[in-house]
């Protein structure tokens, strides 16, 4: 099992007394891309990809006012950890972190951050894209959009967990 924590002075969904940043986090607090970027520094890595999935103001032609995410947190964290381990093995990553926000995510703020580092850029880009695709397929985190007309809709949920 790979380490699940990064020792550092920064705080991202971490215990205030330990000063630890988790490799995997599902949290209500805003995500901190710069803190993750700092702990991803690795002298063996020639590439660092930091992907932020952000709340936007439209979806399929409809104006969006707000996004909210819900999750079954223990299972989501476990699945994200498994994805992290598989990505490290599959793409030869030197480091990998995945943080996902739950609750209301205001427009322009990050809902998910995937950070990957590797010796060369191709592996980091491929791993980040693969992790995002797998999150949408496997991880029990669901997105609800609130539209300008007052209606709401769960999106990107119907294809998950089909038997």
C-alpha positions as YAML, in Angstrom:
chain: A
units: angstrom
residues:
- id: 1
  name: UNK
  ca: [0.00, 0.00, 0.00]
- id: 2
  name: UNK
  ca: [1.40, 3.39, -0.96]
- id: 3
  name: UNK
  ca: [1.66, 6.24, 1.54]
- id: 4
  name: UNK
  ca: [-1.58, 8.20, 1.82]
- id: 5
  name: UNK
  ca: [-0.07, 11.34, 3.35]
- id: 6
  name: UNK
  ca: [2.45, 13.99, 2.37]
- id: 7
  name: UNK
  ca: [4.43, 15.64, 5.14]
- id: 8
  name: UNK
  ca: [4.50, 19.41, 4.66]
- id: 9
  name: UNK
  ca: [3.67, 22.72, 6.31]
- id: 10
  name: UNK
  ca: [0.68, 23.35, 4.00]
- id: 11
  name: UNK
  ca: [-2.86, 22.41, 4.87]
- id: 12
  name: UNK
  ca: [-5.32, 20.85, 2.43]
- id: 13
  name: UNK
  ca: [-8.08, 18.90, 4.11]
- id: 14
  name: UNK
  ca: [-5.54, 17.81, 6.68]
- id: 15
  name: UNK
  ca: [-5.16, 17.58, 10.43]
- id: 16
  name: UNK
  ca: [-4.06, 21.04, 11.63]
- id: 17
  name: UNK
  ca: [-1.69, 19.62, 14.24]
- id: 18
  name: UNK
  ca: [0.13, 17.19, 11.93]
- id: 19
  name: UNK
  ca: [0.64, 19.55, 8.99]
- id: 20
  name: UNK
  ca: [-0.02, 16.63, 6.64]
- id: 21
  name: UNK
  ca: [-1.51, 16.93, 3.15]
- id: 22
  name: UNK
  ca: [-3.30, 13.77, 2.01]
- id: 23
  name: UNK
  ca: [-2.57, 12.21, -1.37]
- id: 24
  name: UNK
  ca: [-6.31, 11.53, -1.51]
- id: 25
  name: UNK
  ca: [-8.99, 13.90, -0.18]
- id: 26
  name: UNK
  ca: [-12.75, 14.30, -0.42]
- id: 27
  name: UNK
  ca: [-13.60, 17.51, 1.40]
- id: 28
  name: UNK
  ca: [-16.05, 20.40, 1.72]
- id: 29
  name: UNK
  ca: [-13.32, 23.05, 2.02]
- id: 30
  name: UNK
  ca: [-11.99, 24.77, -1.11]
- id: 31
  name: UNK
  ca: [-9.18, 22.89, -2.85]
- id: 32
  name: UNK
  ca: [-5.67, 24.35, -2.82]
- id: 33
  name: UNK
  ca: [-3.88, 23.68, -6.11]
- id: 34
  name: UNK
  ca: [-0.75, 25.58, -5.11]
- id: 35
  name: UNK
  ca: [-0.29, 23.53, -1.94]
- id: 36
  name: UNK
  ca: [-0.58, 20.35, -3.99]
- id: 37
  name: UNK
  ca: [1.82, 21.70, -6.61]
- id: 38
  name: UNK
  ca: [4.41, 22.37, -3.92]
- id: 39
  name: UNK
  ca: [4.30, 18.84, -2.53]
- id: 40
  name: UNK
  ca: [4.44, 17.33, -6.02]
- id: 41
  name: UNK
  ca: [7.98, 18.66, -6.50]
- id: 42
  name: UNK
  ca: [10.26, 15.70, -7.23]
- id: 43
  name: UNK
  ca: [13.84, 15.75, -8.58]
- id: 44
  name: UNK
  ca: [13.14, 12.51, -10.50]
- id: 45
  name: UNK
  ca: [10.23, 14.09, -12.37]
- id: 46
  name: UNK
  ca: [10.68, 16.07, -15.55]
- id: 47
  name: UNK
  ca: [6.93, 16.63, -15.76]
- id: 48
  name: UNK
  ca: [4.20, 17.77, -13.42]
- id: 49
  name: UNK
  ca: [0.59, 17.96, -14.59]
- id: 50
  name: UNK
  ca: [-1.89, 19.77, -12.39]
- id: 51
  name: UNK
  ca: [-5.43, 19.44, -13.70]
- id: 52
  name: UNK
  ca: [-8.25, 21.47, -12.13]
- id: 53
  name: UNK
  ca: [-11.82, 20.60, -13.01]
- id: 54
  name: UNK
  ca: [-13.72, 23.84, -12.32]
- id: 55
  name: UNK
  ca: [-17.37, 24.77, -11.92]
- id: 56
  name: UNK
  ca: [-18.57, 26.51, -15.09]
- id: 57
  name: UNK
  ca: [-21.64, 28.58, -15.91]
- id: 58
  name: UNK
  ca: [-23.17, 26.31, -18.57]
- id: 59
  name: UNK
  ca: [-23.96, 22.69, -19.37]
- id: 60
  name: UNK
  ca: [-25.45, 21.43, -22.64]
- id: 61
  name: UNK
  ca: [-26.62, 24.93, -23.55]
- id: 62
  name: UNK
  ca: [-28.25, 25.66, -20.19]
- id: 63
  name: UNK
  ca: [-27.03, 28.48, -17.93]
- id: 64
  name: UNK
  ca: [-25.77, 27.05, -14.62]
- id: 65
  name: UNK
  ca: [-25.85, 29.09, -11.41]
- id: 66
  name: UNK
  ca: [-24.34, 26.59, -9.02]
- id: 67
  name: UNK
  ca: [-22.87, 23.09, -8.70]
- id: 68
  name: UNK
  ca: [-23.09, 20.82, -5.70]
- id: 69
  name: UNK
  ca: [-21.44, 17.45, -5.18]
- id: 70
  name: UNK
  ca: [-22.47, 14.63, -2.88]
- id: 71
  name: UNK
  ca: [-20.45, 11.53, -2.11]
- id: 72
  name: UNK
  ca: [-20.32, 8.36, -0.14]
- id: 73
  name: UNK
  ca: [-17.04, 9.58, 1.34]
- id: 74
  name: UNK
  ca: [-15.49, 6.38, 2.75]
- id: 75
  name: UNK
  ca: [-16.02, 4.53, -0.52]
- id: 76
  name: UNK
  ca: [-15.01, 7.54, -2.63]
- id: 77
  name: UNK
  ca: [-11.72, 7.87, -0.75]
- id: 78
  name: UNK
  ca: [-11.06, 4.14, -1.10]
- id: 79
  name: UNK
  ca: [-11.78, 4.18, -4.85]
- id: 80
  name: UNK
  ca: [-9.64, 7.29, -5.38]
- id: 81
  name: UNK
  ca: [-6.80, 5.58, -3.51]
- id: 82
  name: UNK
  ca: [-7.08, 2.52, -5.73]
- id: 83
  name: UNK
  ca: [-7.09, 4.72, -8.85]
- id: 84
  name: UNK
  ca: [-4.00, 6.51, -7.55]
- id: 85
  name: UNK
  ca: [-2.14, 3.23, -6.99]
- id: 86
  name: UNK
  ca: [-3.13, 1.88, -10.41]
- id: 87
  name: UNK
  ca: [-2.08, 5.11, -12.15]
- id: 88
  name: UNK
  ca: [1.32, 5.08, -10.43]
- id: 89
  name: UNK
  ca: [1.88, 1.50, -11.55]
- id: 90
  name: UNK
  ca: [0.38, 1.85, -15.05]
- id: 91
  name: UNK
  ca: [2.06, 5.15, -16.01]
- id: 92
  name: UNK
  ca: [5.26, 5.00, -13.95]
- id: 93
  name: UNK
  ca: [4.38, 8.09, -11.94]
- id: 94
  name: UNK
  ca: [6.74, 9.39, -9.29]
- id: 95
  name: UNK
  ca: [3.88, 11.10, -7.40]
- id: 96
  name: UNK
  ca: [0.10, 11.36, -7.68]
- id: 97
  name: UNK
  ca: [-2.59, 13.17, -5.70]
- id: 98
  name: UNK
  ca: [-6.34, 13.46, -6.19]
- id: 99
  name: UNK
  ca: [-8.55, 15.89, -4.26]
- id: 100
  name: UNK
  ca: [-12.31, 16.23, -4.83]
- id: 101
  name: UNK
  ca: [-14.62, 18.79, -3.32]
- id: 102
  name: UNK
  ca: [-18.12, 18.05, -2.06]
- id: 103
  name: UNK
  ca: [-20.93, 20.40, -1.15]
- id: 104
  name: UNK
  ca: [-21.58, 23.62, -3.04]
- id: 105
  name: UNK
  ca: [-18.78, 24.60, -5.43]
- id: 106
  name: UNK
  ca: [-19.11, 28.22, -6.60]
- id: 107
  name: UNK
  ca: [-18.55, 28.99, -10.27]
- id: 108
  name: UNK
  ca: [-14.85, 29.20, -11.26]
- id: 109
  name: UNK
  ca: [-13.70, 27.24, -8.19]
- id: 110
  name: UNK
  ca: [-12.06, 23.81, -8.45]
- id: 111
  name: UNK
  ca: [-14.28, 20.78, -7.93]
- id: 112
  name: UNK
  ca: [-11.45, 18.30, -8.49]
- id: 113
  name: UNK
  ca: [-7.68, 18.45, -8.72]
- id: 114
  name: UNK
  ca: [-5.54, 15.68, -10.17]
- id: 115
  name: UNK
  ca: [-1.79, 16.09, -9.83]
- id: 116
  name: UNK
  ca: [0.64, 13.71, -11.50]
- id: 117
  name: UNK
  ca: [4.41, 13.73, -11.90]
- id: 118
  name: UNK
  ca: [6.67, 11.48, -13.94]
- id: 119
  name: UNK
  ca: [10.01, 11.42, -15.68]
- id: 120
  name: UNK
  ca: [8.42, 12.52, -18.99]
- id: 121
  name: UNK
  ca: [5.34, 14.58, -19.90]
- id: 122
  name: UNK
  ca: [3.40, 11.95, -21.84]
- id: 123
  name: UNK
  ca: [2.94, 9.72, -18.81]
- id: 124
  name: UNK
  ca: [1.77, 12.59, -16.59]
- id: 125
  name: UNK
  ca: [-0.75, 13.86, -19.16]
- id: 126
  name: UNK
  ca: [-2.05, 10.36, -19.92]
- id: 127
  name: UNK
  ca: [-2.36, 9.49, -16.24]
- id: 128
  name: UNK
  ca: [-4.26, 12.67, -15.38]
- id: 129
  name: UNK
  ca: [-6.73, 12.09, -18.24]
- id: 130
  name: UNK
  ca: [-7.15, 8.43, -17.31]
- id: 131
  name: UNK
  ca: [-7.77, 9.29, -13.64]
- id: 132
  name: UNK
  ca: [-10.45, 11.85, -14.57]
- id: 133
  name: UNK
  ca: [-12.19, 9.35, -16.87]
- id: 134
  name: UNK
  ca: [-12.12, 6.70, -14.15]
- id: 135
  name: UNK
  ca: [-13.41, 9.10, -11.48]
- id: 136
  name: UNK
  ca: [-16.48, 9.76, -13.62]
- id: 137
  name: UNK
  ca: [-17.02, 6.01, -14.14]
- id: 138
  name: UNK
  ca: [-16.17, 4.45, -10.75]
- id: 139
  name: UNK
  ca: [-16.15, 6.86, -7.84]
- id: 140
  name: UNK
  ca: [-19.37, 7.46, -5.84]
- id: 141
  name: UNK
  ca: [-19.40, 11.24, -6.21]
- id: 142
  name: UNK
  ca: [-22.48, 12.82, -7.81]
- id: 143
  name: UNK
  ca: [-22.97, 16.27, -9.33]
- id: 144
  name: UNK
  ca: [-26.15, 18.36, -9.15]
- id: 145
  name: UNK
  ca: [-26.55, 21.53, -11.19]
- id: 146
  name: UNK
  ca: [-28.87, 24.42, -10.37]
- id: 147
  name: UNK
  ca: [-29.99, 26.38, -13.43]
- id: 148
  name: UNK
  ca: [-30.96, 30.01, -13.94]
- id: 149
  name: UNK
  ca: [-34.63, 29.04, -14.41]
- id: 150
  name: UNK
  ca: [-34.67, 27.56, -10.87]
- id: 151
  name: UNK
  ca: [-34.65, 23.91, -11.92]
- id: 152
  name: UNK
  ca: [-32.02, 21.41, -10.79]
- id: 153
  name: UNK
  ca: [-30.64, 18.22, -12.31]
- id: 154
  name: UNK
  ca: [-28.25, 15.42, -11.39]
- id: 155
  name: UNK
  ca: [-25.77, 15.13, -14.25]
- id: 156
  name: UNK
  ca: [-23.30, 12.50, -15.43]
- id: 157
  name: UNK
  ca: [-24.78, 9.96, -13.01]
- id: 158
  name: UNK
  ca: [-26.86, 7.54, -15.07]
- id: 159
  name: UNK
  ca: [-23.93, 5.57, -16.54]
- id: 160
  name: UNK
  ca: [-22.23, 4.84, -13.21]
- id: 161
  name: UNK
  ca: [-22.32, 1.55, -11.36]
- id: 162
  name: UNK
  ca: [-24.25, -0.33, -14.01]
- id: 163
  name: UNK
  ca: [-24.20, -4.07, -13.41]
...
